[in-house]
């Protein structure tokens, strides 16, 4: 039979020799291997003190974006909810009132916007579906919680800080990648 | 029979010695559990427990506290007295071995000569043997009293394993006794300390057999068949919780330390520090050096136990029995005959 | 009363109580465990006779090995109280006869204590139970019976292996 790769090894069926049957040599060999691991570098990252760097394409917790003037970009079109394969996103739309132009960019906005982080699979399809560039996935992940309810993130949890009034937090939330 | 006559000073002296030895053993055991986890971690490129206290040094205390605080569950269908007796017996049997181990040379305190050995019986090795064979009862009683099929099966496994390997262990010891000519551990160690080679030089095969059997007696990997999770759920202590479970787990570590101490005493010179003349320093200091040396030897052996545990996978049960009956016992018999022949040839 | 006498009576009481418990325990496992305690008490007696070797060997062989096998078998066959078969009248009668004969034997022995008194071993002074005198005695005076008994053991072992192979 022709082999697909050159990695295949034929199984040895011949009986073991005396030294092999003693096992002692192979045991000592194995013990030397484990002993050598004592001096190897540990790949462990001690989590709360050290944090692993995320890759630039990491898809983490969602953020609802604002424009340069600090207005919410989301218009509650529902395309993200449609695109979501896990059906994690729900929203309720509302009409912008007089005098709210500096809060919402368009005439329609999301009064309620919830993402269930237990359902979300962090695929990033919402980010791709959004025509207004309002939602994107950041480089953090959902922290542990005691209740299921705590994993349903509402608008307050998702919205990015205002770049005009709270520039520091905004920059932090944007991260290096933006 | 001096123990029975009322020499109160001697009784008090021995009591203090017993308390010290038991407490030190328990303390070392506590830290052996920590050491086990650390060694396992380091051999697997992990840091191991490092949260409780500096370098995780308080971890064993936290573990012990957790075990004590846990809810104690006695199954309703269990035999209550035996259920409680089991772990106690396991712990007692493993601690009792320490009575005949000579921890050092004599100490001179308050005008008395104090031997650092609880009981210098002239049948020390047989005593160890008897105590080891008692240790099986702790496991068997616990396993049976739990009224659980898995516990019972693993208790039977533990017992048959212990009995099988005890034979090879005894035969290996007989060869050693032929060279030393004494059953008293004190004499054996003193002979080795008095300028002779260590016994391992005369009995290399015997030592290997003894070491393997000791591993089997302690139920350590690769011989931890009584605790084989994949076929027996958890082993003989399946129904146990809280400190009773802790006793079983501790007993394993105490056994490990005791068998290390026995091996160090019988084959590796006990408290004898090589290339060092104890007569050049004061006797008390020499005794302290001896205790330290023995402790270092014990730690090295314990490390060897752990190192093997984290390298070699578990045997299958038929392999275990084959090794015990078809390899170890014939080898031990051969070793015994060879030793006898050599002794005769020398004479 | 000397300390040795106190120990002797305590051990004897312990041994007798344990032995009675072996008989009256309903559960066979409990019986085995009480029997182990009896062996310990007997070992204590050996130590009082300064026969340390015999004491330890008694524990290793009887308490450590044989009783473990007993326990093994009883645990595996799992005797239930209700599955115990009803004894027949003849069996009971035979039991009474056997027990009665043994009792008469014991009574006869106790009656002879006067003659035996001079021959008992001295407490704590005997040396025959120590390992050196015992070894010397076994391999000098009693070497033929010793070897014969070892041949007996060998044949028993071979027989066991043959039965086991079937």
Coordinates of N, CA and C in Angstrom, one line a residue, chain B residues 1 4-6 79 82 85 121-123 126-127 129-131 133-134 136-137 140-141 143-145 152-153 155-157 159-160 163 166 181 183, chain C residues 3-4 7 27 29-30 33 36 40 47-48 50 52-53 56-57 59-60 62-69 71-72 75-76 78 124 130-132:
Chain B
X1 N 12.6 -5.4 78.4 CA 11.5 -5.2 79.3 C 11.7 -4.0 80.2
X4 N 8.7 -1.7 81.1 CA 7.7 -2.0 82.0 C 8.0 -1.7 83.5
X5 N 9.3 -1.7 83.8 CA 9.7 -1.3 85.1 C 9.5 0.2 85.2
X6 N 9.2 0.7 86.4 CA 8.8 2.1 86.5 C 10.0 3.1 86.6
X79 N -21.5 0.9 57.8 CA -21.3 0.4 59.2 C -20.5 1.5 59.9
X82 N -17.1 0.9 62.0 CA -15.9 0.6 61.1 C -15.6 1.7 60.2
X85 N -13.5 3.8 62.1 CA -12.2 3.1 62.5 C -11.2 3.0 61.3
X121 N 14.0 -2.3 69.7 CA 13.7 -3.7 69.9 C 14.6 -4.5 69.0
X122 N 15.0 -5.7 69.4 CA 15.9 -6.5 68.6 C 15.3 -7.1 67.4
X123 N 14.0 -6.8 67.1 CA 13.4 -7.4 65.9 C 12.7 -6.3 65.1
X126 N 11.2 -6.8 61.7 CA 10.0 -7.6 61.7 C 8.8 -6.7 62.2
X127 N 9.1 -5.9 63.2 CA 8.1 -5.0 63.7 C 7.5 -4.1 62.6
X129 N 7.5 -4.8 59.5 CA 6.8 -5.7 58.6 C 5.4 -5.9 59.2
X130 N 5.3 -6.1 60.5 CA 4.0 -6.4 61.1 C 3.1 -5.1 61.0
X131 N 3.7 -3.9 61.2 CA 2.9 -2.7 61.2 C 2.4 -2.5 59.7
X133 N 1.8 -4.7 57.5 CA 0.7 -5.6 57.2 C -0.6 -5.2 57.9
X134 N -0.5 -4.4 59.0 CA -1.7 -3.9 59.6 C -2.3 -2.8 58.8
X136 N -3.0 -2.6 55.9 CA -4.0 -3.0 54.9 C -5.4 -3.0 55.5
X137 N -5.5 -3.2 56.8 CA -6.8 -3.3 57.5 C -7.5 -2.0 57.4
X140 N -9.0 -1.9 54.0 CA -10.0 -2.9 53.8 C -11.3 -2.6 54.6
X141 N -11.1 -2.2 55.9 CA -12.3 -1.9 56.7 C -13.0 -0.7 56.2
X143 N -13.0 0.4 53.1 CA -13.7 0.1 51.9 C -14.9 -0.8 52.0
X144 N -14.9 -1.7 53.0 CA -16.0 -2.5 53.2 C -17.1 -1.8 53.9
X145 N -16.8 -1.0 54.9 CA -17.8 -0.3 55.7 C -18.5 0.8 54.9
X152 N -15.4 -1.4 47.8 CA -15.0 -2.8 48.2 C -14.0 -3.4 47.2
X153 N -14.3 -3.2 46.0 CA -13.4 -3.7 45.0 C -12.0 -3.1 45.1
X155 N -10.7 -1.8 47.8 CA -10.1 -2.3 49.0 C -9.5 -3.7 48.8
X156 N -10.2 -4.5 48.1 CA -9.7 -5.9 47.9 C -8.4 -5.8 47.0
X157 N -8.5 -4.9 46.0 CA -7.3 -4.7 45.2 C -6.1 -4.3 46.1
X159 N -5.6 -4.8 49.2 CA -5.2 -5.8 50.1 C -4.4 -6.9 49.3
X160 N -4.9 -7.3 48.1 CA -4.1 -8.3 47.4 C -2.8 -7.8 46.9
X163 N -0.4 -7.8 49.9 CA 0.0 -9.1 50.3 C 1.0 -9.6 49.3
X166 N 4.3 -7.8 49.7 CA 5.0 -8.0 51.0 C 5.9 -9.2 50.9
X181 N 23.3 -9.6 59.7 CA 23.3 -10.5 60.8 C 22.5 -10.0 62.0
X183 N 18.6 -8.0 63.3 CA 17.2 -7.5 62.9 C 17.0 -6.2 63.5
Chain C
X3 N 3.6 -5.2 88.0 CA 3.1 -4.6 86.7 C 2.8 -5.7 85.7
X4 N 3.7 -6.7 85.7 CA 3.6 -7.8 84.7 C 2.3 -8.6 85.0
X7 N -0.6 -6.5 83.7 CA -0.7 -6.6 82.3 C -1.2 -8.0 81.8
X27 N -22.5 -10.4 62.6 CA -21.9 -10.2 61.3 C -20.5 -10.9 61.2
X29 N -18.0 -10.3 59.4 CA -16.9 -9.4 59.3 C -16.4 -9.0 60.7
X30 N -17.4 -8.7 61.5 CA -17.1 -8.3 62.9 C -16.4 -9.4 63.6
X33 N -12.8 -9.3 62.6 CA -12.1 -8.2 63.3 C -11.8 -8.5 64.7
X36 N -8.9 -10.8 65.0 CA -7.6 -10.1 64.9 C -7.2 -9.6 66.2
X40 N -3.9 -10.1 68.6 CA -3.1 -9.1 69.2 C -2.9 -9.4 70.7
X47 N 4.8 -11.3 74.3 CA 5.8 -10.3 74.7 C 6.1 -10.4 76.2
X48 N 5.0 -10.7 77.0 CA 5.2 -10.9 78.4 C 6.1 -12.0 78.7
X50 N 8.6 -12.7 77.0 CA 9.8 -12.3 76.4 C 10.1 -13.0 75.1
X52 N 9.6 -12.1 71.8 CA 9.3 -11.0 70.9 C 9.1 -11.5 69.5
X53 N 10.0 -12.4 69.1 CA 10.0 -12.9 67.8 C 8.7 -13.6 67.5
X56 N 5.8 -11.1 67.1 CA 5.7 -10.3 65.9 C 5.3 -11.3 64.7
X57 N 5.9 -12.5 64.8 CA 5.5 -13.4 63.7 C 4.1 -13.8 63.8
X59 N 1.7 -11.8 64.7 CA 1.0 -10.7 64.1 C 1.1 -10.8 62.6
X60 N 2.4 -10.9 62.1 CA 2.6 -10.9 60.6 C 1.8 -12.0 60.0
X62 N -0.6 -14.4 61.2 CA -2.0 -14.6 61.5 C -2.8 -13.4 61.2
X63 N -2.5 -12.3 62.0 CA -3.3 -11.1 61.8 C -3.0 -10.4 60.5
X64 N -1.8 -10.5 60.0 CA -1.4 -9.7 58.8 C -1.8 -10.4 57.5
X65 N -1.6 -11.7 57.5 CA -1.8 -12.4 56.2 C -3.1 -13.3 56.2
X66 N -3.2 -14.2 57.2 CA -4.3 -15.2 57.1 C -5.6 -14.5 57.3
X67 N -5.7 -13.5 58.3 CA -7.0 -12.9 58.5 C -7.3 -12.0 57.3
X68 N -6.3 -11.4 56.6 CA -6.7 -10.6 55.5 C -7.4 -11.5 54.4
X69 N -6.9 -12.7 54.3 CA -7.5 -13.6 53.3 C -8.9 -14.0 53.8
X71 N -10.9 -12.2 55.6 CA -11.7 -11.0 55.3 C -12.1 -10.9 53.9
X72 N -11.1 -11.2 53.0 CA -11.3 -11.2 51.6 C -12.5 -12.0 51.2
X75 N -15.8 -10.9 52.7 CA -16.3 -9.6 52.0 C -16.8 -10.0 50.6
X76 N -16.2 -10.9 49.9 CA -16.6 -11.3 48.6 C -17.9 -12.1 48.6
X78 N -20.2 -12.0 50.8 CA -21.2 -11.1 51.3 C -22.3 -11.8 52.0
X124 N 9.0 -13.0 81.6 CA 10.0 -12.0 81.3 C 11.5 -12.5 81.3
X130 N 13.3 -15.5 71.8 CA 14.1 -14.6 71.1 C 14.7 -15.2 69.9
X131 N 15.2 -14.4 69.0 CA 15.4 -14.9 67.7 C 16.7 -15.8 67.6
X132 N 17.7 -15.4 68.4 CA 18.9 -16.3 68.3 C 18.7 -17.6 68.9

